[in-house]
Short mmCIF file of C-alpha atoms in Angstrom, two decimals:
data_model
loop_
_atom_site.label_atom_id
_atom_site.label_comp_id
_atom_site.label_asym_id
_atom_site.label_seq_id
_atom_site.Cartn_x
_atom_site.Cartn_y
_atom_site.Cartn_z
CA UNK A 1 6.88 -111.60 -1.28
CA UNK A 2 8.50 -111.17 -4.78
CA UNK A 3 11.85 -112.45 -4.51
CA UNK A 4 14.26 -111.71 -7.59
CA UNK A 5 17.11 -114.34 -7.69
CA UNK A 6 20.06 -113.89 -9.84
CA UNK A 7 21.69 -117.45 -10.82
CA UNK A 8 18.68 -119.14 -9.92
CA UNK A 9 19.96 -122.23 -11.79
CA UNK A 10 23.11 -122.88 -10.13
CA UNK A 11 22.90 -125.79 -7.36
CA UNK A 12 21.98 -123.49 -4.35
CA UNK A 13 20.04 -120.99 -5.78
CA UNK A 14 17.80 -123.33 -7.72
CA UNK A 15 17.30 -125.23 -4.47
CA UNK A 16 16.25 -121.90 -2.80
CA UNK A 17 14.00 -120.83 -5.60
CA UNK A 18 11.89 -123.94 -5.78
CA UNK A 19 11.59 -124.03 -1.71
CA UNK A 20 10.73 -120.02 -1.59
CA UNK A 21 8.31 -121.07 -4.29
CA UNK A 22 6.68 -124.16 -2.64
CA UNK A 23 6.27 -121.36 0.14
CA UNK A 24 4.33 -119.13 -1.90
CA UNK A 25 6.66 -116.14 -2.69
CA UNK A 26 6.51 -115.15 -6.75
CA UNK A 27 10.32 -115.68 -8.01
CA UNK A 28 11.58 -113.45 -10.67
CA UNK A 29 13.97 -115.27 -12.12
CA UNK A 30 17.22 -112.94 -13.23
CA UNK A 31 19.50 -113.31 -16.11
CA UNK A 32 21.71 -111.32 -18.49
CA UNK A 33 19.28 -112.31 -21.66
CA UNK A 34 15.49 -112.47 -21.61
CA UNK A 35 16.36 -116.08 -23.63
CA UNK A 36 18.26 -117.33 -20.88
CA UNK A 37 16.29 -116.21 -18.10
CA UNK A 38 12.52 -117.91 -20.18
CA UNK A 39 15.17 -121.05 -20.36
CA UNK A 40 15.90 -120.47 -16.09
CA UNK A 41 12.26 -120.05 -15.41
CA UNK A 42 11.15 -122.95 -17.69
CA UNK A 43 13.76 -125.08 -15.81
CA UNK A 44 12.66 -124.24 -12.58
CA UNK A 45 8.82 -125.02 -13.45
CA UNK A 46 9.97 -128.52 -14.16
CA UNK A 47 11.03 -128.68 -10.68
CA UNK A 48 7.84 -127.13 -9.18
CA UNK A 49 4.98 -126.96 -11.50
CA UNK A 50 2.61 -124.91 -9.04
CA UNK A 51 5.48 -122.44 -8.53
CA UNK A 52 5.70 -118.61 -9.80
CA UNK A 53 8.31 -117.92 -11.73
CA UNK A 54 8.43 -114.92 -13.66
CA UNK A 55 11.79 -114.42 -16.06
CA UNK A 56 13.13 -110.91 -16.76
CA UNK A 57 16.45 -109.46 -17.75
CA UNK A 58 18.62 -108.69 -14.65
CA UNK A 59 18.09 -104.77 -14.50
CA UNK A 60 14.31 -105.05 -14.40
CA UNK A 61 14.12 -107.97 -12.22
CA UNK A 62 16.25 -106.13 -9.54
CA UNK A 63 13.59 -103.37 -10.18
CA UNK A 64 10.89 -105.54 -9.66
CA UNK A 65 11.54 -107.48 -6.89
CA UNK A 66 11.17 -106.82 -2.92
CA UNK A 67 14.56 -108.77 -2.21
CA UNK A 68 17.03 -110.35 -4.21
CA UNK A 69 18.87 -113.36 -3.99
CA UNK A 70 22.48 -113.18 -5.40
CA UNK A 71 23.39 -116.84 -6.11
CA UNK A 72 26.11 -116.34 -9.11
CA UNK A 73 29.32 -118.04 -9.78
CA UNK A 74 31.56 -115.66 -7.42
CA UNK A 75 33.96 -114.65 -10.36
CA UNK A 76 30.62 -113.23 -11.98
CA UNK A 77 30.14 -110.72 -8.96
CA UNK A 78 32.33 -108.21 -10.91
CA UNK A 79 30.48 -107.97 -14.25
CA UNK A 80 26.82 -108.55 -13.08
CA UNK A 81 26.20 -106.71 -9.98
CA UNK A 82 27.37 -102.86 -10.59
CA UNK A 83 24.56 -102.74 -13.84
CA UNK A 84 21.86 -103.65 -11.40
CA UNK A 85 23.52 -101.53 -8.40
CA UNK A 86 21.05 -98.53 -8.80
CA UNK A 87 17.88 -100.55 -9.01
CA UNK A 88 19.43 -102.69 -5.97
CA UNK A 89 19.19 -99.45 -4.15
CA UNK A 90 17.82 -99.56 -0.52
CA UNK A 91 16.44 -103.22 -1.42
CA UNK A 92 17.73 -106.32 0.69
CA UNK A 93 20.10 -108.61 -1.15
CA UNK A 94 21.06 -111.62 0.25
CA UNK A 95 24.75 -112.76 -0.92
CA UNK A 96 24.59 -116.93 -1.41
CA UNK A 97 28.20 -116.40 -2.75
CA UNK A 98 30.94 -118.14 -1.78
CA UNK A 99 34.57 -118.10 -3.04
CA UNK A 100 36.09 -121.75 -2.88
CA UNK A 101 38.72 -123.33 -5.20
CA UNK A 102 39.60 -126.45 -5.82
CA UNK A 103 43.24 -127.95 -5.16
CA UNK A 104 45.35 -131.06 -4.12
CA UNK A 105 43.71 -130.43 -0.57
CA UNK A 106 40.25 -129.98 -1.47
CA UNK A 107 38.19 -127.07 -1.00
CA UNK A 108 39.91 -123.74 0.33
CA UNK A 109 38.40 -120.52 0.82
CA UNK A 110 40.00 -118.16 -1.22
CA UNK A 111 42.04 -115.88 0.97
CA UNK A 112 42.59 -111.94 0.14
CA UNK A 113 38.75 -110.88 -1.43
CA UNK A 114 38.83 -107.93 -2.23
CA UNK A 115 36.30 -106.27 0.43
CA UNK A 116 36.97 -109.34 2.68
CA UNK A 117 33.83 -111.40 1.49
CA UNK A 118 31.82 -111.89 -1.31
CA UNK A 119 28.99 -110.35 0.66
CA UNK A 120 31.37 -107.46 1.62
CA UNK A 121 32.17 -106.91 -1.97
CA UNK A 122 28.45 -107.03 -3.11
CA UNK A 123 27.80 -104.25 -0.76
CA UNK A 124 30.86 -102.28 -2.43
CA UNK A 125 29.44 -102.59 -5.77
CA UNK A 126 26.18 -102.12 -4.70
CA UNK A 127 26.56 -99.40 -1.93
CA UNK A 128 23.18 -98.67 -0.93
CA UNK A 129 21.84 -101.80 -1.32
CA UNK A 130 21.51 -103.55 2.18
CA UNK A 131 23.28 -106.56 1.70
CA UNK A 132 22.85 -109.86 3.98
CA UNK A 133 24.59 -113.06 3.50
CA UNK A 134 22.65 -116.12 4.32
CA UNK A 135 21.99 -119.55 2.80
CA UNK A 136 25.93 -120.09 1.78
CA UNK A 137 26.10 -123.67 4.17
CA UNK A 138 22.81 -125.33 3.39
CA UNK A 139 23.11 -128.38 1.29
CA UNK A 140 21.95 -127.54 -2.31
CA UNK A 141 20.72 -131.19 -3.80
CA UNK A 142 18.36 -131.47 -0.38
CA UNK A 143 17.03 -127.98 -1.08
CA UNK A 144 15.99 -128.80 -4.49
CA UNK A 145 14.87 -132.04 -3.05
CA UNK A 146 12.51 -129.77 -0.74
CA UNK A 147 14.12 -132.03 2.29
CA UNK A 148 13.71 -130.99 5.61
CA UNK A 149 16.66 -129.91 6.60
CA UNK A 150 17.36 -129.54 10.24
CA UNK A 151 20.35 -126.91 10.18
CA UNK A 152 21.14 -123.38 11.13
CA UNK A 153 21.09 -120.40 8.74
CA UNK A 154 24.33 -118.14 9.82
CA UNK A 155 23.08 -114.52 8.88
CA UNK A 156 25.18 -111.64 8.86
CA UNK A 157 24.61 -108.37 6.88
CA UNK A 158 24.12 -104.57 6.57
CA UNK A 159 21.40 -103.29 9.45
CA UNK A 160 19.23 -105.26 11.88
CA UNK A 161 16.20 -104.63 10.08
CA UNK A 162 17.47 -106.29 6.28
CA UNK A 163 18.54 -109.41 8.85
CA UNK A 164 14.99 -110.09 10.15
CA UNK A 165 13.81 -109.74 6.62
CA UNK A 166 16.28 -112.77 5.71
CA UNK A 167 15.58 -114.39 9.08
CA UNK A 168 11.76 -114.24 8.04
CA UNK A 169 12.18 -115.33 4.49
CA UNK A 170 14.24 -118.46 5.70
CA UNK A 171 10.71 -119.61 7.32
CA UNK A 172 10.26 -120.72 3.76
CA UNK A 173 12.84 -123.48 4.19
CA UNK A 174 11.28 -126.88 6.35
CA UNK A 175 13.27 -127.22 9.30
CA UNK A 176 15.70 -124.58 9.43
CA UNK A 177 16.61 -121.88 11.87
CA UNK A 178 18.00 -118.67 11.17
CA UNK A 179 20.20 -117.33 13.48
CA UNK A 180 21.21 -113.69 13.57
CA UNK A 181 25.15 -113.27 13.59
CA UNK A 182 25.43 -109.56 13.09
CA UNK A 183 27.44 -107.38 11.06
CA UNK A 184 29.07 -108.02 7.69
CA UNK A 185 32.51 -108.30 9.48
CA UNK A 186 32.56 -112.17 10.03
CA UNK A 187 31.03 -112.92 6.80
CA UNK A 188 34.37 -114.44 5.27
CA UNK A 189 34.09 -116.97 7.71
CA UNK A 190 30.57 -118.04 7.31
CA UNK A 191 31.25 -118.04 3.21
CA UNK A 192 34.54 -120.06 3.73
CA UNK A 193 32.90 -122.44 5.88
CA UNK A 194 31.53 -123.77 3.24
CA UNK A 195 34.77 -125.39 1.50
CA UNK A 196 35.10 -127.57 5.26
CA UNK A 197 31.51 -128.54 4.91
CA UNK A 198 32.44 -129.60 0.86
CA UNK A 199 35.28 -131.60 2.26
CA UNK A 200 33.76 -133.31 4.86
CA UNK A 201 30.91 -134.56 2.45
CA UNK A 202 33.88 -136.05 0.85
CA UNK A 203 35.68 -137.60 3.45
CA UNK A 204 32.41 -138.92 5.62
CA UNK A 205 29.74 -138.33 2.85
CA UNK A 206 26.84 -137.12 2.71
CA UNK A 207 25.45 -133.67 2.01
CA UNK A 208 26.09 -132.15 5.70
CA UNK A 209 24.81 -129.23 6.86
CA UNK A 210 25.53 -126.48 10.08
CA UNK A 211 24.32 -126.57 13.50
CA UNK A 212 24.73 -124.28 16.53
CA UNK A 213 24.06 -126.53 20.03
CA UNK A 214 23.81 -124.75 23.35
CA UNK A 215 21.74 -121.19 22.53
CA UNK A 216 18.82 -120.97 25.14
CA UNK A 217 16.94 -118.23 23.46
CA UNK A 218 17.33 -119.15 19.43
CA UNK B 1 49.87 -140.57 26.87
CA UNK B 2 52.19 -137.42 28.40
CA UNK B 3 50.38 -133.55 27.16
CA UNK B 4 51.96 -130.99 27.53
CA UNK B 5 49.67 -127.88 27.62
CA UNK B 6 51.43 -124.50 27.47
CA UNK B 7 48.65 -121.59 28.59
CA UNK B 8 46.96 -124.56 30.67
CA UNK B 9 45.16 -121.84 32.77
CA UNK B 10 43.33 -119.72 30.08
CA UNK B 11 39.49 -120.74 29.57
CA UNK B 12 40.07 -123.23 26.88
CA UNK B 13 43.77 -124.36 27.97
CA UNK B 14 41.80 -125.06 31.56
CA UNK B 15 39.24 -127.33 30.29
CA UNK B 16 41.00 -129.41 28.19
CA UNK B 17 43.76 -129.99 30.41
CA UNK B 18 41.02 -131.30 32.99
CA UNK B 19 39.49 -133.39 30.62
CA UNK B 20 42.73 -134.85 29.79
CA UNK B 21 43.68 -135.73 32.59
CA UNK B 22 40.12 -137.15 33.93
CA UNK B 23 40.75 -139.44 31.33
CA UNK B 24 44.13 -140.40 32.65
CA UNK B 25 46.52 -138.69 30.51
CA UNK B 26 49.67 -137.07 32.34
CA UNK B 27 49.63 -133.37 31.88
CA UNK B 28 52.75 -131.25 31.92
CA UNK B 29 52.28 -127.86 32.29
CA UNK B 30 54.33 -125.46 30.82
CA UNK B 31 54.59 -121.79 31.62
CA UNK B 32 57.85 -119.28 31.24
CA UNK B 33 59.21 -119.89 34.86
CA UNK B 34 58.99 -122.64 37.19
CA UNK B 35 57.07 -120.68 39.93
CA UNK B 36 54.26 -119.81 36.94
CA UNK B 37 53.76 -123.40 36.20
CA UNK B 38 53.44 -124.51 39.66
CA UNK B 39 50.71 -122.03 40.25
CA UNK B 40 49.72 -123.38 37.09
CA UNK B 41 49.37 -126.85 38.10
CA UNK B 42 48.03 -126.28 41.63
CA UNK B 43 45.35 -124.27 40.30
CA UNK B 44 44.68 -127.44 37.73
CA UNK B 45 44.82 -129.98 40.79
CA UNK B 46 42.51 -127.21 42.05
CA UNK B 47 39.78 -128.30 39.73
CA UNK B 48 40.47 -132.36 39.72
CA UNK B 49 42.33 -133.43 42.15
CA UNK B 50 43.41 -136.96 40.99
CA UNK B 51 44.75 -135.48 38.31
CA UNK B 52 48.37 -135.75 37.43
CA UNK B 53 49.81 -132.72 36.68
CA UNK B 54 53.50 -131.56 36.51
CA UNK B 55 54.87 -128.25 36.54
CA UNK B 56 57.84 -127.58 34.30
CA UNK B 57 59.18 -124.43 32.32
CA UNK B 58 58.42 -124.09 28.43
CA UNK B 59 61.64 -126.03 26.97
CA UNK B 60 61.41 -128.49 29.00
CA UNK B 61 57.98 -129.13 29.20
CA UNK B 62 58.23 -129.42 25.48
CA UNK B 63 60.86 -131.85 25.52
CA UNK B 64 58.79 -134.15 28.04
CA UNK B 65 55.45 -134.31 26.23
CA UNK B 66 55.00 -136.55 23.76
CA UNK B 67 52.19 -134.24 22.29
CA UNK B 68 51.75 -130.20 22.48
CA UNK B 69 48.47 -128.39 22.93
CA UNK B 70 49.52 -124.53 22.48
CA UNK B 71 46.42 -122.45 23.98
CA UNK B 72 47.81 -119.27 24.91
CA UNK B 73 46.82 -115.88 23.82
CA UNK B 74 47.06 -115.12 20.53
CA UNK B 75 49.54 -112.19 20.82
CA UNK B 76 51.96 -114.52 22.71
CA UNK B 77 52.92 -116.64 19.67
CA UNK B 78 55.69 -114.55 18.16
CA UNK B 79 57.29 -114.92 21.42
CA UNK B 80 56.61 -118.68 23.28
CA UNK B 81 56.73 -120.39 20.46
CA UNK B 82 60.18 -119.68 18.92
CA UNK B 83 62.13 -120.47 22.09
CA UNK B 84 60.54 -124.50 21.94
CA UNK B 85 60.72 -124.82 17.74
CA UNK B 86 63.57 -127.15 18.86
CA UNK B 87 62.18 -129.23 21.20
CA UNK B 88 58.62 -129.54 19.52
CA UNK B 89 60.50 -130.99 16.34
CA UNK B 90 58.78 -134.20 15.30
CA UNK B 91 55.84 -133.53 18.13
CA UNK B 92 51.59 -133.31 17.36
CA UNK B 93 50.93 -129.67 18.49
CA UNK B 94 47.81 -128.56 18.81
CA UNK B 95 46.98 -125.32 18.11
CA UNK B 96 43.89 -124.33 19.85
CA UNK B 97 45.11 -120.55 19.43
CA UNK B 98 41.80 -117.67 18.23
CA UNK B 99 42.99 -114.85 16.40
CA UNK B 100 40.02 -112.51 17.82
CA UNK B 101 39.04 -108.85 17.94
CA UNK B 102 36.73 -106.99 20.21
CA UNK B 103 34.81 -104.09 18.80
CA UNK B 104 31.53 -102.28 18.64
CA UNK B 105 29.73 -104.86 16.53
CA UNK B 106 31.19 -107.70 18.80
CA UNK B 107 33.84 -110.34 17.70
CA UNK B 108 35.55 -110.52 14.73
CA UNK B 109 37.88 -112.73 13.23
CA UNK B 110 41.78 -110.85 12.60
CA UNK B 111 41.99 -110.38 9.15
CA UNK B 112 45.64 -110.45 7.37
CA UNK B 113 47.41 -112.97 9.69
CA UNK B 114 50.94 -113.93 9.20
CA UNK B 115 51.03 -117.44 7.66
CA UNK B 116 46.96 -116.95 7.05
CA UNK B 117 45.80 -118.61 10.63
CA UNK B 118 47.44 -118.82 14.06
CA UNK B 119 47.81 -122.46 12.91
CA UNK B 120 49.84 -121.97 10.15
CA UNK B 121 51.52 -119.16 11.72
CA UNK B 122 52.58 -121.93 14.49
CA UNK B 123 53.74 -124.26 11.87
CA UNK B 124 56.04 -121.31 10.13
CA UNK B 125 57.64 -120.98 13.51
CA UNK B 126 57.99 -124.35 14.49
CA UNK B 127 58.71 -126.01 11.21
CA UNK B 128 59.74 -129.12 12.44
CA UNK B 129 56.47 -129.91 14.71
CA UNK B 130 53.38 -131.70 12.80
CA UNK B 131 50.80 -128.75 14.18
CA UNK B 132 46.95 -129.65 14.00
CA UNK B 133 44.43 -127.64 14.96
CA UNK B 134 41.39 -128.50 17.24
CA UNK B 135 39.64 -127.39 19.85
CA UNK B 136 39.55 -123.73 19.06
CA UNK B 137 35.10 -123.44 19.10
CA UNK B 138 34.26 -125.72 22.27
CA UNK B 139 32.88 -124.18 25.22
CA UNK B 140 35.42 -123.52 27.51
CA UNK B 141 33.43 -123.28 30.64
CA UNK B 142 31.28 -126.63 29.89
CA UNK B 143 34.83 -128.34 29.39
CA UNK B 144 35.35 -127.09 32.74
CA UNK B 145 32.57 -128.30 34.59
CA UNK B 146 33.51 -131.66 32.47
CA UNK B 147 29.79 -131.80 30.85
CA UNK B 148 29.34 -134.04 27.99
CA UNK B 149 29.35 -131.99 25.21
CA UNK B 150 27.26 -132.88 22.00
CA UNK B 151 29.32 -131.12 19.54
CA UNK B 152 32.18 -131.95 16.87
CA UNK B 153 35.90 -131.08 17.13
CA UNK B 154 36.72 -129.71 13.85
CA UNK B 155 40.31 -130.71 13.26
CA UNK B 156 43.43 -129.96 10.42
CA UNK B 157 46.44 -130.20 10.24
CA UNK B 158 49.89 -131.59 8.88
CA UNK B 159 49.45 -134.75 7.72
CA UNK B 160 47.15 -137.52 8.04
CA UNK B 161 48.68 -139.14 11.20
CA UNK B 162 49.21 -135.96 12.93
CA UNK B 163 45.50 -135.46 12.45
CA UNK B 164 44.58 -139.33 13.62
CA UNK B 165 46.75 -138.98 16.71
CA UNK B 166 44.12 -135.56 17.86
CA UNK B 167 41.53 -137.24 16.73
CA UNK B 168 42.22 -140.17 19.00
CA UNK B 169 43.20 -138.02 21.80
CA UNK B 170 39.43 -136.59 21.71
CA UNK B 171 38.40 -139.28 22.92
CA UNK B 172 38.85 -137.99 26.38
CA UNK B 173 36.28 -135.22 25.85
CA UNK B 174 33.02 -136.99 26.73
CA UNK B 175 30.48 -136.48 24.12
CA UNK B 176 32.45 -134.98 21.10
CA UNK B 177 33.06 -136.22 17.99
CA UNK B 178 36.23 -135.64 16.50
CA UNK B 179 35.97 -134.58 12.59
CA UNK B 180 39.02 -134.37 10.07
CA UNK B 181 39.17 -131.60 7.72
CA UNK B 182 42.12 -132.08 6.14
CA UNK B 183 45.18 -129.70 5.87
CA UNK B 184 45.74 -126.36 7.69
CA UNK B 185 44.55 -124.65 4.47
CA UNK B 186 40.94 -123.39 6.25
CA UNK B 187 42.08 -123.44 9.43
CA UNK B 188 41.31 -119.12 9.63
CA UNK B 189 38.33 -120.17 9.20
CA UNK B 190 37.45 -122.69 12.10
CA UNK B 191 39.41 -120.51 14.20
CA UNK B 192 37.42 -117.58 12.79
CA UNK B 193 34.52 -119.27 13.57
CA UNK B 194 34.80 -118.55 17.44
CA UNK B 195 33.96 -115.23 16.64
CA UNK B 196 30.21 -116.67 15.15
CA UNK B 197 29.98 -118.53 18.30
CA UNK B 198 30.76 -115.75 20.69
CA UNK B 199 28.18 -113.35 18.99
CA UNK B 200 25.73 -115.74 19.40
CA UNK B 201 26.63 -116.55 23.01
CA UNK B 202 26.18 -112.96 23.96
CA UNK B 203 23.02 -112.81 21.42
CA UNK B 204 21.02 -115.68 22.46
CA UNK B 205 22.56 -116.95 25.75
CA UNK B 206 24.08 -119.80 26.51
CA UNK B 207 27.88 -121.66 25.51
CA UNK B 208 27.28 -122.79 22.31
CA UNK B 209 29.21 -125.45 20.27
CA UNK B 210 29.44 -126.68 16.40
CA UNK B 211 27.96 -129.78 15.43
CA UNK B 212 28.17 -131.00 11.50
CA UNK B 213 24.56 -132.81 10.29
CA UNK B 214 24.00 -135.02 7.33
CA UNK B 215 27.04 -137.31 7.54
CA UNK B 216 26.54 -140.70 6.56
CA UNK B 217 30.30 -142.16 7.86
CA UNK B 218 31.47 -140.03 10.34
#
């Protein structure tokens, strides 16, 4: 599969580009300048030698590629997703985006999104894109480390059909299960999740990761 | 140690109170008359028979225990809880309270809460009380049947101690492991969560729990 992925250097998305890699899919690696996104792919290459990745400005990398991955800083969503909206059209984009900030506290979701999610907000400003948040939990340094990783994948999004896609794709990922958690509606809670996981890892360390115990048929 | 449960006949409320009180703790059982909470209580000494459990109404039953678990319905909140602010001044509460919705795509997590979680909500109106949350994503029914359960208890709350003294009190729940997650900041989103876990419940069968991998110290 050719998998466009948008922010393909931050820590998760760099950690799913080198495993969808290692797993044979060709990565087009997105950016807002074709200088930055030769200076993404180059990085990436120096993770995984043997890996396809193809750099391309943002517009025709969402053109070119099957799915996308949206893995930008969430106060980029704004700015960078309604220029690529029409050639996001009808394409599966999976939203790695989560809103956290940082306080006395720790980690805290950010409360009041405009949508509701990150995910839910990528769908407004892409509307008939069919978006699909996945990946937002998984612990990014054991990614790039191509670690097993024995966790669950909590996907919600847009349409049973874009789901499977993203439940397919996350075969890519050793050790993994993707679990299918329905609409968009609960994605908030997935994304926020994220800021307990980052302050656990603090408070216990470690880089921890989801499970779900007790399904029978999962 | 004397808990007082108020709702100690809902799923949840139920199967904690058992396990509490399997593990010797005194349970006082609140409800808003006295002939309530002795149906209350004999439907607890229903379930374990040895246990010790002692049917009071709301204020007083507040005044007696020396901790609070709160596990009635969400909608009652704005109601039972005002009436006890008083008495629960000082006290652990436990919040074990889901703020969930029921429509065609299956649960979702209530958006737009006042005080941002049923937690915090709980702590506006009872501003005195130290309230934690805990509990809210275990499987009600296997707390019933007392299995051990292989899953963590995700808990925050008002201060450190607060926190320490649920965290303790888990103890009594054979086979979970008791995690702190700091202040009631993301505590939507743990008790969002339930949603997640009901979906996939009715999705893949089975009670499912949460269970945090990759911690080195906890």
């Amino acid at each position: 599969m050719r998998v466009a992925i948008f922010g393909g250097t931050g820590d998760l998305g760099r950690g799913l580009a080198v495993n969808f890699a290692a797993a044979g899919h060709e990565i087009v690696v997105g950016s807002r300048s074709q200088e930055r996104a030769d200076q993404a792919a180059a990085t990436l290459r120096g993770d995984l030698p043997e890996g396809a990745f193809v750099p391309m400005e943002n517009v025709p990398a969402a053109e070119t590629g099957e799915i996308a991955v949206v893995s930008i800083p969430w106060e980029g969503v704004e700015s960078t997703i309604p220029p690529m909206a029409d050639a996001l059209a009808d394409k599966v984009v999976i939203s790695v985006v989560n809103a956290i900030e940082f306080g006395k506290g720790g980690a805290v979701a950010v409360q009041g999104l405009p949508g509701g999610s990150m995910a839910q907000r990528i769908q407004e400003l892409a509307p008939e894109a069919r978006v699909v948040m996945a990946y937002n939990n998984l612990p990014a340094a054991r990614l790039q480390r191509r670690e097993r990783i024995d966790a669950d994948v909590l996907v919600c999004g847009r349409g049973k059909a874009a789901r499977d896609r993203v439940i397919e794709l996350s075969e890519a990922i050793p050790g993994v299960r993707a679990l299918d958690c329905g609409t968009l509606a609960n994605a908030c809670i997935i994304e926020g999740s994220t800021a307990i996981i980052i302050n656990l890892n603090r408070r216990y360390g470690g880089e921890a990761a989801i499970r779900i115990e007790g399904l029978h048929n999962a």
